[in-house]
Structures are given as structure tokens and as C-alpha cells.
Amino acid sequence: MLIPPHPCSLSIFYQSHPPRKPREKTKFQFHHLISSPTDQHPHPESTLPFMSRLLQKAPLTSVFQILVGAHGRSNSRVFGILQNNMGVSSCRKSVCGFRALCTAKDLSIKKCVPCNSKDLQPMTEQAASDLITKVDGWNLVSEGDALRLKKSWKVKTFTKGLEMFKLIADVAEAEGHHPDLHLVGWNNVTVEIWTHAVGGLTENDFILAAKINALNMQHLLRRKATN
Ligand SMILES: C[C@H](O)[C@H](O)[C@H]1CNC2=NC(N)=NC(=O)C2=N1
């Protein structure tokens, strides 16, 4: 049984790339690439440009069939390539294991998974660099050897900073995934997010960041100085 790619990525993909007959040549190139690393393709990282070219050329379903084969399961090598190059969640068992190609909107409507899932692992720096482009205003920072998400705002007043904390806290509680909240110098809010259970970043962190971005907080924030 084929596990369908995550609906959001499929619908998003098909809006811009109507399905065409998958091309044998593309299939051959890709199978060749993942089945036997050669001098030309020494390491999965080198698939990144190929992966983006592939996704432009072949409909997502045929890419999906290539990746998981007829038996519906991806082998560890393919999964490693996916995890490094397409921001795929590290949770092999979930249907949304194929969490690639998401937009900010897709992330903001997803649900966080319990952080004590035994399959949850920290994502690679490459996957984090791909996903950070989906959460406006957030930065990737490294604290020790752990990656984190970080974003700062200036609020109008100290109490509006606390109101902002409450809005964020409600989202965090609903998701069972929590940020670190800082309110410094009365009007400087900084939020940091990472998955404590794995000591790094997982897709949960990007989902929470996208949900925070979707909050209506303009009335709490100081207008940006127009220079
Ligand atoms: C069981 C439950 O998933 C854990 O206690 C949650 C709570 N909130 C969390 N939040 C964050 N950021 N990381 C965690 O590992 C975490 N674990």
C-alpha cells in the first residue's frame, strides 16, 4: 500500500505543476543516483540540486513512487536523502513522514507530535536551513551544539509583552510544545524554540514558529521605526 505524500504538499505541488506522464529518463537517473553512489554522486548532499530539478520535472506522485518503490516503504538510504534534502520529518511511521515541500501556511495548520515519540530525532542543519525559509522573521541559532529558532519583537508596553506571552502560551499548550519566553528591558520580547526531548530541532519547532507568526499581535507591537 502506497502511503500518499502529505496532502498539503501534493495539492500545493499540483497547483503549480499539473501531472504529466512520469518520464523513464527521470526515473532511471534517480534510481541510479540513490542505488549506487559513484564518483559523480559521492554523497546524498549532492542530490540537493538534482532533487530540486527532479521535483520541477516529474510530478510529485512519480517522485514519490521512485522514492518509496511499489512496496510503499522507503529504504534507509532514500530516507536519509529525503531527511537531508527535503525537510522530511524524522518520524518514519507517521503518514506525514513525507512532510516535504511545505509552505508557511502548511506548517501553521499542522499539529505537533508528542515529543516523547521514540522515533523523534533532531533534524540535520541542512533540513533546518530549508525549513527556516518558511517561517518569516525567525533565525536559526546555535547554542552549544544545539540548533534553536529565535525571533524578537519590540512591544508597546511591559503589560502588552505579557499579553503576547499569554497568546503564545495558549498556542503552546494547545500543541503540547513550548517555547522559551524572554521579556527584557520592559519592551524587548524574544522567543526561542527547540525540542528539549531530542536536544535539537524537529518539525514541531517550525510548526510552533509558524503558528506564532499567524497570531494577531500587531496591536501589541511598536511600529517599526521608519527611517
Ligand atoms: C510529553 C510532552 O510531549 C513533553 O513533556 C513536551 C512538553 N513540551 C515540550 N516543548 C519543547 N519545546 N520540547 C519538548 O521536548 C517538550 N516536551
PDB file of C-alpha atoms and ligand atoms in Angstrom:
ATOM      1  CA  MET A   1       0.000   0.000   0.000  1.00  0.00           C
ATOM      2  CA  LEU A   2       1.488   3.276  -1.016  1.00  0.00           C
ATOM      3  CA  ILE A   3       1.459   5.926   1.714  1.00  0.00           C
ATOM      4  CA  PRO A   4       0.287   9.074  -0.127  1.00  0.00           C
ATOM      5  CA  PRO A   5       2.524  12.126   0.205  1.00  0.00           C
ATOM      6  CA  HIS A   6       1.185  14.672   2.666  1.00  0.00           C
ATOM      7  CA  PRO A   7      -1.971  16.143   1.038  1.00  0.00           C
ATOM      8  CA  CYS A   8      -0.798  19.716   1.509  1.00  0.00           C
ATOM      9  CA  SER A   9       2.447  19.123  -0.407  1.00  0.00           C
ATOM     10  CA  LEU A  10       0.587  17.218  -3.124  1.00  0.00           C
ATOM     11  CA  SER A  11      -2.082  19.907  -3.620  1.00  0.00           C
ATOM     12  CA  ILE A  12       0.480  22.715  -3.443  1.00  0.00           C
ATOM     13  CA  PHE A  13       2.671  20.857  -5.907  1.00  0.00           C
ATOM     14  CA  TYR A  14      -0.125  20.127  -8.384  1.00  0.00           C
ATOM     15  CA  GLN A  15      -1.353  23.706  -8.355  1.00  0.00           C
ATOM     16  CA  SER A  16       1.909  24.753  -9.949  1.00  0.00           C
ATOM     17  CA  HIS A  17       2.886  21.519 -11.712  1.00  0.00           C
ATOM     18  CA  PRO A  18      -0.075  19.769 -13.405  1.00  0.00           C
ATOM     19  CA  PRO A  19       0.542  15.974 -13.516  1.00  0.00           C
ATOM     20  CA  ARG A  20       2.363  14.667 -16.596  1.00  0.00           C
ATOM     21  CA  LYS A  21       3.357  11.109 -17.576  1.00  0.00           C
ATOM     22  CA  PRO A  22       6.467  10.358 -15.482  1.00  0.00           C
ATOM     23  CA  ARG A  23       9.495  10.195 -17.775  1.00  0.00           C
ATOM     24  CA  GLU A  24      11.542   6.968 -17.841  1.00  0.00           C
ATOM     25  CA  LYS A  25      14.735   9.037 -18.129  1.00  0.00           C
ATOM     26  CA  THR A  26      13.988  10.825 -14.859  1.00  0.00           C
ATOM     27  CA  LYS A  27      13.244   7.519 -13.110  1.00  0.00           C
ATOM     28  CA  PHE A  28      16.480   5.985 -14.380  1.00  0.00           C
ATOM     29  CA  GLN A  29      18.586   8.987 -13.323  1.00  0.00           C
ATOM     30  CA  PHE A  30      17.121   8.997  -9.827  1.00  0.00           C
ATOM     31  CA  HIS A  31      17.347   5.231  -9.237  1.00  0.00           C
ATOM     32  CA  HIS A  32      20.910   5.296 -10.472  1.00  0.00           C
ATOM     33  CA  LEU A  33      21.654   8.130  -8.061  1.00  0.00           C
ATOM     34  CA  ILE A  34      20.266   6.573  -4.902  1.00  0.00           C
ATOM     35  CA  SER A  35      21.173   2.932  -5.561  1.00  0.00           C
ATOM     36  CA  SER A  36      24.889   3.216  -6.143  1.00  0.00           C
ATOM     37  CA  PRO A  37      26.860   6.277  -5.011  1.00  0.00           C
ATOM     38  CA  THR A  38      29.577   6.757  -7.630  1.00  0.00           C
ATOM     39  CA  ASP A  39      32.405   9.229  -8.120  1.00  0.00           C
ATOM     40  CA  GLN A  40      29.936  11.570  -9.818  1.00  0.00           C
ATOM     41  CA  HIS A  41      27.490  11.336  -6.899  1.00  0.00           C
ATOM     42  CA  PRO A  42      29.646  10.700  -3.776  1.00  0.00           C
ATOM     43  CA  HIS A  43      27.155  11.702  -1.168  1.00  0.00           C
ATOM     44  CA  PRO A  44      23.414  12.359  -0.643  1.00  0.00           C
ATOM     45  CA  GLU A  45      24.138  16.093  -0.292  1.00  0.00           C
ATOM     46  CA  SER A  46      24.928  16.140  -3.997  1.00  0.00           C
ATOM     47  CA  THR A  47      21.317  15.124  -4.619  1.00  0.00           C
ATOM     48  CA  LEU A  48      20.050  18.512  -3.487  1.00  0.00           C
ATOM     49  CA  PRO A  49      20.290  20.328  -6.823  1.00  0.00           C
ATOM     50  CA  PHE A  50      19.188  17.120  -8.536  1.00  0.00           C
ATOM     51  CA  MET A  51      16.252  16.794  -6.146  1.00  0.00           C
ATOM     52  CA  SER A  52      15.030  20.307  -6.878  1.00  0.00           C
ATOM     53  CA  ARG A  53      15.483  19.717 -10.634  1.00  0.00           C
ATOM     54  CA  LEU A  54      13.691  16.389 -10.301  1.00  0.00           C
ATOM     55  CA  LEU A  55      10.779  17.976  -8.449  1.00  0.00           C
ATOM     56  CA  GLN A  56      10.470  20.556 -11.198  1.00  0.00           C
ATOM     57  CA  LYS A  57      10.442  17.934 -13.941  1.00  0.00           C
ATOM     58  CA  ALA A  58       8.486  14.980 -12.568  1.00  0.00           C
ATOM     59  CA  PRO A  59       5.035  15.040 -10.981  1.00  0.00           C
ATOM     60  CA  LEU A  60       5.252  14.554  -7.238  1.00  0.00           C
ATOM     61  CA  THR A  61       3.484  11.165  -7.350  1.00  0.00           C
ATOM     62  CA  SER A  62       6.140   9.764  -9.658  1.00  0.00           C
ATOM     63  CA  VAL A  63       8.867  11.211  -7.412  1.00  0.00           C
ATOM     64  CA  PHE A  64       7.055   9.587  -4.505  1.00  0.00           C
ATOM     65  CA  GLN A  65       6.872   6.231  -6.348  1.00  0.00           C
ATOM     66  CA  ILE A  66      10.569   6.487  -7.127  1.00  0.00           C
ATOM     67  CA  LEU A  67      11.405   7.233  -3.512  1.00  0.00           C
ATOM     68  CA  VAL A  68       9.304   4.556  -1.847  1.00  0.00           C
ATOM     69  CA  GLY A  69       9.011   1.977  -4.648  1.00  0.00           C
ATOM     70  CA  ALA A  70       5.998  -0.248  -5.221  1.00  0.00           C
ATOM     71  CA  HIS A  71       6.176  -1.771  -1.746  1.00  0.00           C
ATOM     72  CA  GLY A  72       5.329   1.588  -0.135  1.00  0.00           C
ATOM     73  CA  ARG A  73       8.277   1.707   2.233  1.00  0.00           C
ATOM     74  CA  SER A  74      11.325   3.879   1.767  1.00  0.00           C
ATOM     75  CA  ASN A  75      14.674   2.242   2.414  1.00  0.00           C
ATOM     76  CA  SER A  76      17.026   3.857   4.896  1.00  0.00           C
ATOM     77  CA  ARG A  77      19.265   5.320   2.165  1.00  0.00           C
ATOM     78  CA  VAL A  78      16.337   7.005   0.436  1.00  0.00           C
ATOM     79  CA  PHE A  79      15.013   8.164   3.793  1.00  0.00           C
ATOM     80  CA  GLY A  80      18.397   9.660   4.630  1.00  0.00           C
ATOM     81  CA  ILE A  81      18.403  11.579   1.356  1.00  0.00           C
ATOM     82  CA  LEU A  82      14.849  12.745   1.975  1.00  0.00           C
ATOM     83  CA  GLN A  83      15.592  13.764   5.547  1.00  0.00           C
ATOM     84  CA  ASN A  84      18.675  15.734   4.447  1.00  0.00           C
ATOM     85  CA  ASN A  85      17.277  17.320   1.355  1.00  0.00           C
ATOM     86  CA  MET A  86      13.555  17.713   1.717  1.00  0.00           C
ATOM     87  CA  GLY A  87      12.927  18.531   5.386  1.00  0.00           C
ATOM     88  CA  VAL A  88      11.179  15.200   5.886  1.00  0.00           C
ATOM     89  CA  SER A  89      10.129  14.565   9.480  1.00  0.00           C
ATOM     90  CA  SER A  90      12.344  12.041  11.239  1.00  0.00           C
ATOM     91  CA  CYS A  91       9.297  10.060  12.323  1.00  0.00           C
ATOM     92  CA  ARG A  92       9.312   7.092   9.881  1.00  0.00           C
ATOM     93  CA  LYS A  93       5.973   5.675  10.963  1.00  0.00           C
ATOM     94  CA  SER A  94       3.737   8.733  10.525  1.00  0.00           C
ATOM     95  CA  VAL A  95       1.757   9.175   7.316  1.00  0.00           C
ATOM     96  CA  CYS A  96       3.101  12.714   7.393  1.00  0.00           C
ATOM     97  CA  GLY A  97       6.607  11.205   7.287  1.00  0.00           C
ATOM     98  CA  PHE A  98       6.666  12.750   3.813  1.00  0.00           C
ATOM     99  CA  ARG A  99       6.496  16.312   5.142  1.00  0.00           C
ATOM    100  CA  ALA A 100       8.361  17.874   2.289  1.00  0.00           C
ATOM    101  CA  LEU A 101       7.607  20.930   0.195  1.00  0.00           C
ATOM    102  CA  CYS A 102       5.573  22.758   2.877  1.00  0.00           C
ATOM    103  CA  THR A 103       4.752  26.438   2.813  1.00  0.00           C
ATOM    104  CA  ALA A 104       4.357  28.690   5.855  1.00  0.00           C
ATOM    105  CA  LYS A 105       0.594  28.116   5.652  1.00  0.00           C
ATOM    106  CA  ASP A 106       1.033  24.354   5.599  1.00  0.00           C
ATOM    107  CA  LEU A 107       3.243  24.491   8.699  1.00  0.00           C
ATOM    108  CA  SER A 108       0.770  26.714  10.578  1.00  0.00           C
ATOM    109  CA  ILE A 109      -2.102  24.256  10.099  1.00  0.00           C
ATOM    110  CA  LYS A 110      -0.104  21.155  11.084  1.00  0.00           C
ATOM    111  CA  LYS A 111      -0.186  19.623  14.560  1.00  0.00           C
ATOM    112  CA  CYS A 112       2.876  18.972  16.703  1.00  0.00           C
ATOM    113  CA  VAL A 113       3.615  15.334  17.531  1.00  0.00           C
ATOM    114  CA  PRO A 114       4.318  14.273  21.141  1.00  0.00           C
ATOM    115  CA  CYS A 115       7.959  14.993  21.882  1.00  0.00           C
ATOM    116  CA  ASN A 116       8.353  11.660  23.637  1.00  0.00           C
ATOM    117  CA  SER A 117       7.808   9.790  20.338  1.00  0.00           C
ATOM    118  CA  LYS A 118      10.701   7.325  20.275  1.00  0.00           C
ATOM    119  CA  ASP A 119      11.289   7.954  16.573  1.00  0.00           C
ATOM    120  CA  LEU A 120      11.802  11.692  17.013  1.00  0.00           C
ATOM    121  CA  GLN A 121      15.364  12.749  16.191  1.00  0.00           C
ATOM    122  CA  PRO A 122      16.944  16.167  15.747  1.00  0.00           C
ATOM    123  CA  MET A 123      16.860  17.256  12.106  1.00  0.00           C
ATOM    124  CA  THR A 124      20.018  17.990  10.148  1.00  0.00           C
ATOM    125  CA  GLU A 125      21.315  21.539   9.715  1.00  0.00           C
ATOM    126  CA  GLN A 126      20.506  21.229   6.013  1.00  0.00           C
ATOM    127  CA  ALA A 127      16.862  20.355   6.711  1.00  0.00           C
ATOM    128  CA  ALA A 128      16.649  23.215   9.244  1.00  0.00           C
ATOM    129  CA  SER A 129      18.113  25.634   6.678  1.00  0.00           C
ATOM    130  CA  ASP A 130      15.437  24.556   4.188  1.00  0.00           C
ATOM    131  CA  LEU A 131      12.589  24.984   6.671  1.00  0.00           C
ATOM    132  CA  ILE A 132      13.764  28.308   8.175  1.00  0.00           C
ATOM    133  CA  THR A 133      12.771  29.989   4.895  1.00  0.00           C
ATOM    134  CA  LYS A 134       9.145  29.063   5.666  1.00  0.00           C
ATOM    135  CA  VAL A 135       8.929  30.950   8.999  1.00  0.00           C
ATOM    136  CA  ASP A 136       9.272  34.668   8.392  1.00  0.00           C
ATOM    137  CA  GLY A 137      11.477  36.588  10.816  1.00  0.00           C
ATOM    138  CA  TRP A 138      12.802  33.529  12.652  1.00  0.00           C
ATOM    139  CA  ASN A 139      16.531  32.834  12.790  1.00  0.00           C
ATOM    140  CA  LEU A 140      18.496  29.620  13.205  1.00  0.00           C
ATOM    141  CA  VAL A 141      20.906  29.990  16.134  1.00  0.00           C
ATOM    142  CA  SER A 142      23.348  27.524  17.612  1.00  0.00           C
ATOM    143  CA  GLU A 143      23.500  27.351  21.426  1.00  0.00           C
ATOM    144  CA  GLY A 144      26.289  24.978  22.351  1.00  0.00           C
ATOM    145  CA  ASP A 145      25.904  22.272  19.742  1.00  0.00           C
ATOM    146  CA  ALA A 146      22.101  22.504  19.663  1.00  0.00           C
ATOM    147  CA  LEU A 147      20.236  24.396  16.949  1.00  0.00           C
ATOM    148  CA  ARG A 148      17.328  26.636  18.013  1.00  0.00           C
ATOM    149  CA  LEU A 149      14.793  29.003  16.425  1.00  0.00           C
ATOM    150  CA  LYS A 150      14.843  32.595  17.690  1.00  0.00           C
ATOM    151  CA  LYS A 151      12.757  35.715  16.961  1.00  0.00           C
ATOM    152  CA  SER A 152      12.497  39.121  18.690  1.00  0.00           C
ATOM    153  CA  TRP A 153       9.854  41.842  18.794  1.00  0.00           C
ATOM    154  CA  LYS A 154       9.519  45.284  20.440  1.00  0.00           C
ATOM    155  CA  VAL A 155       6.213  45.630  22.291  1.00  0.00           C
ATOM    156  CA  LYS A 156       4.413  48.878  23.163  1.00  0.00           C
ATOM    157  CA  THR A 157       4.386  48.332  26.909  1.00  0.00           C
ATOM    158  CA  PHE A 158       5.516  45.835  29.546  1.00  0.00           C
ATOM    159  CA  THR A 159       1.952  44.590  30.054  1.00  0.00           C
ATOM    160  CA  LYS A 160       1.492  44.171  26.281  1.00  0.00           C
ATOM    161  CA  GLY A 161       4.578  41.986  26.421  1.00  0.00           C
ATOM    162  CA  LEU A 162       2.805  39.826  28.984  1.00  0.00           C
ATOM    163  CA  GLU A 163      -0.334  39.770  26.802  1.00  0.00           C
ATOM    164  CA  MET A 164       1.882  38.498  23.974  1.00  0.00           C
ATOM    165  CA  PHE A 165       3.235  35.775  26.245  1.00  0.00           C
ATOM    166  CA  LYS A 166      -0.346  34.706  27.016  1.00  0.00           C
ATOM    167  CA  LEU A 167      -1.260  34.457  23.304  1.00  0.00           C
ATOM    168  CA  ILE A 168       1.856  32.357  22.662  1.00  0.00           C
ATOM    169  CA  ALA A 169       1.266  30.253  25.772  1.00  0.00           C
ATOM    170  CA  ASP A 170      -2.241  29.333  24.579  1.00  0.00           C
ATOM    171  CA  VAL A 171      -0.826  28.056  21.272  1.00  0.00           C
ATOM    172  CA  ALA A 172       1.957  26.170  23.054  1.00  0.00           C
ATOM    173  CA  GLU A 173      -0.456  24.499  25.441  1.00  0.00           C
ATOM    174  CA  ALA A 174      -2.746  23.523  22.559  1.00  0.00           C
ATOM    175  CA  GLU A 175       0.228  21.962  20.749  1.00  0.00           C
ATOM    176  CA  GLY A 176       1.918  20.440  23.792  1.00  0.00           C
ATOM    177  CA  HIS A 177       5.110  22.076  22.572  1.00  0.00           C
ATOM    178  CA  HIS A 178       6.588  25.045  24.438  1.00  0.00           C
ATOM    179  CA  PRO A 179       8.971  27.944  23.719  1.00  0.00           C
ATOM    180  CA  ASP A 180      11.325  29.819  25.997  1.00  0.00           C
ATOM    181  CA  LEU A 181       9.900  33.339  26.572  1.00  0.00           C
ATOM    182  CA  HIS A 182      12.063  36.352  27.454  1.00  0.00           C
ATOM    183  CA  LEU A 183      10.878  39.914  28.284  1.00  0.00           C
ATOM    184  CA  VAL A 184      13.939  42.134  28.777  1.00  0.00           C
ATOM    185  CA  GLY A 185      14.294  45.894  29.319  1.00  0.00           C
ATOM    186  CA  TRP A 186      10.462  46.169  29.698  1.00  0.00           C
ATOM    187  CA  ASN A 187       9.651  46.056  25.969  1.00  0.00           C
ATOM    188  CA  ASN A 188      12.001  43.549  24.252  1.00  0.00           C
ATOM    189  CA  VAL A 189      10.402  40.159  23.684  1.00  0.00           C
ATOM    190  CA  THR A 190      12.500  37.236  22.480  1.00  0.00           C
ATOM    191  CA  VAL A 191      11.135  33.730  21.858  1.00  0.00           C
ATOM    192  CA  GLU A 192      13.347  30.672  21.474  1.00  0.00           C
ATOM    193  CA  ILE A 193      12.082  27.273  20.317  1.00  0.00           C
ATOM    194  CA  TRP A 194      13.723  23.884  20.202  1.00  0.00           C
ATOM    195  CA  THR A 195      12.745  20.315  21.096  1.00  0.00           C
ATOM    196  CA  HIS A 196      14.209  19.655  24.519  1.00  0.00           C
ATOM    197  CA  ALA A 197      13.487  15.930  24.332  1.00  0.00           C
ATOM    198  CA  VAL A 198      15.982  15.496  21.470  1.00  0.00           C
ATOM    199  CA  GLY A 199      18.272  18.457  22.209  1.00  0.00           C
ATOM    200  CA  GLY A 200      17.777  19.942  18.772  1.00  0.00           C
ATOM    201  CA  LEU A 201      15.240  20.956  16.154  1.00  0.00           C
ATOM    202  CA  THR A 202      12.292  18.899  14.885  1.00  0.00           C
ATOM    203  CA  GLU A 203       9.404  19.895  12.659  1.00  0.00           C
ATOM    204  CA  ASN A 204       7.417  20.622  15.844  1.00  0.00           C
ATOM    205  CA  ASP A 205       9.551  23.708  16.373  1.00  0.00           C
ATOM    206  CA  PHE A 206       8.796  25.071  12.902  1.00  0.00           C
ATOM    207  CA  ILE A 207       5.084  24.321  13.321  1.00  0.00           C
ATOM    208  CA  LEU A 208       5.046  26.290  16.596  1.00  0.00           C
ATOM    209  CA  ALA A 209       7.000  29.157  14.998  1.00  0.00           C
ATOM    210  CA  ALA A 210       4.543  29.284  12.079  1.00  0.00           C
ATOM    211  CA  LYS A 211       1.584  29.298  14.484  1.00  0.00           C
ATOM    212  CA  ILE A 212       3.159  32.145  16.469  1.00  0.00           C
ATOM    213  CA  ASN A 213       3.628  34.066  13.204  1.00  0.00           C
ATOM    214  CA  ALA A 214      -0.068  33.530  12.458  1.00  0.00           C
ATOM    215  CA  LEU A 215      -1.176  35.131  15.767  1.00  0.00           C
ATOM    216  CA  ASN A 216      -2.815  38.558  15.594  1.00  0.00           C
ATOM    217  CA  MET A 217      -0.305  40.553  17.644  1.00  0.00           C
ATOM    218  CA  GLN A 218       0.037  43.794  15.672  1.00  0.00           C
ATOM    219  CA  HIS A 219      -1.854  45.764  18.381  1.00  0.00           C
ATOM    220  CA  LEU A 220       0.800  44.750  20.917  1.00  0.00           C
ATOM    221  CA  LEU A 221       3.849  45.702  18.859  1.00  0.00           C
ATOM    222  CA  ARG A 222       5.656  49.003  18.487  1.00  0.00           C
ATOM    223  CA  ARG A 223       5.567  50.252  14.918  1.00  0.00           C
ATOM    224  CA  LYS A 224       8.899  49.718  13.180  1.00  0.00           C
ATOM    225  CA  ALA A 225      10.850  52.981  13.078  1.00  0.00           C
ATOM    226  CA  THR A 226      10.566  54.347   9.536  1.00  0.00           C
ATOM    227  CA  ASN A 227      13.984  55.778   8.703  1.00  0.00           C
TER     228      ASN A 227
HETATM  229  C1  LIG B   1       5.283  14.652  26.852  1.00  0.00           C
HETATM  230  C2  LIG B   1       5.387  16.009  26.196  1.00  0.00           C
HETATM  231  O1  LIG B   1       5.447  15.807  24.803  1.00  0.00           O
HETATM  232  C3  LIG B   1       6.658  16.724  26.653  1.00  0.00           C
HETATM  233  O2  LIG B   1       6.679  16.944  28.016  1.00  0.00           O
HETATM  234  C4  LIG B   1       6.808  18.018  25.887  1.00  0.00           C
HETATM  235  C5  LIG B   1       6.273  19.276  26.517  1.00  0.00           C
HETATM  236  N1  LIG B   1       6.698  20.434  25.725  1.00  0.00           N
HETATM  237  C6  LIG B   1       7.879  20.425  25.064  1.00  0.00           C
HETATM  238  N2  LIG B   1       8.340  21.532  24.458  1.00  0.00           N
HETATM  239  C7  LIG B   1       9.548  21.544  23.842  1.00  0.00           C
HETATM  240  N3  LIG B   1       9.977  22.666  23.215  1.00  0.00           N
HETATM  241  N4  LIG B   1      10.317  20.441  23.828  1.00  0.00           N
HETATM  242  C8  LIG B   1       9.965  19.283  24.396  1.00  0.00           C
HETATM  243  O3  LIG B   1      10.713  18.304  24.354  1.00  0.00           O
HETATM  244  C9  LIG B   1       8.663  19.220  25.027  1.00  0.00           C
HETATM  245  N5  LIG B   1       8.199  18.116  25.552  1.00  0.00           N
END
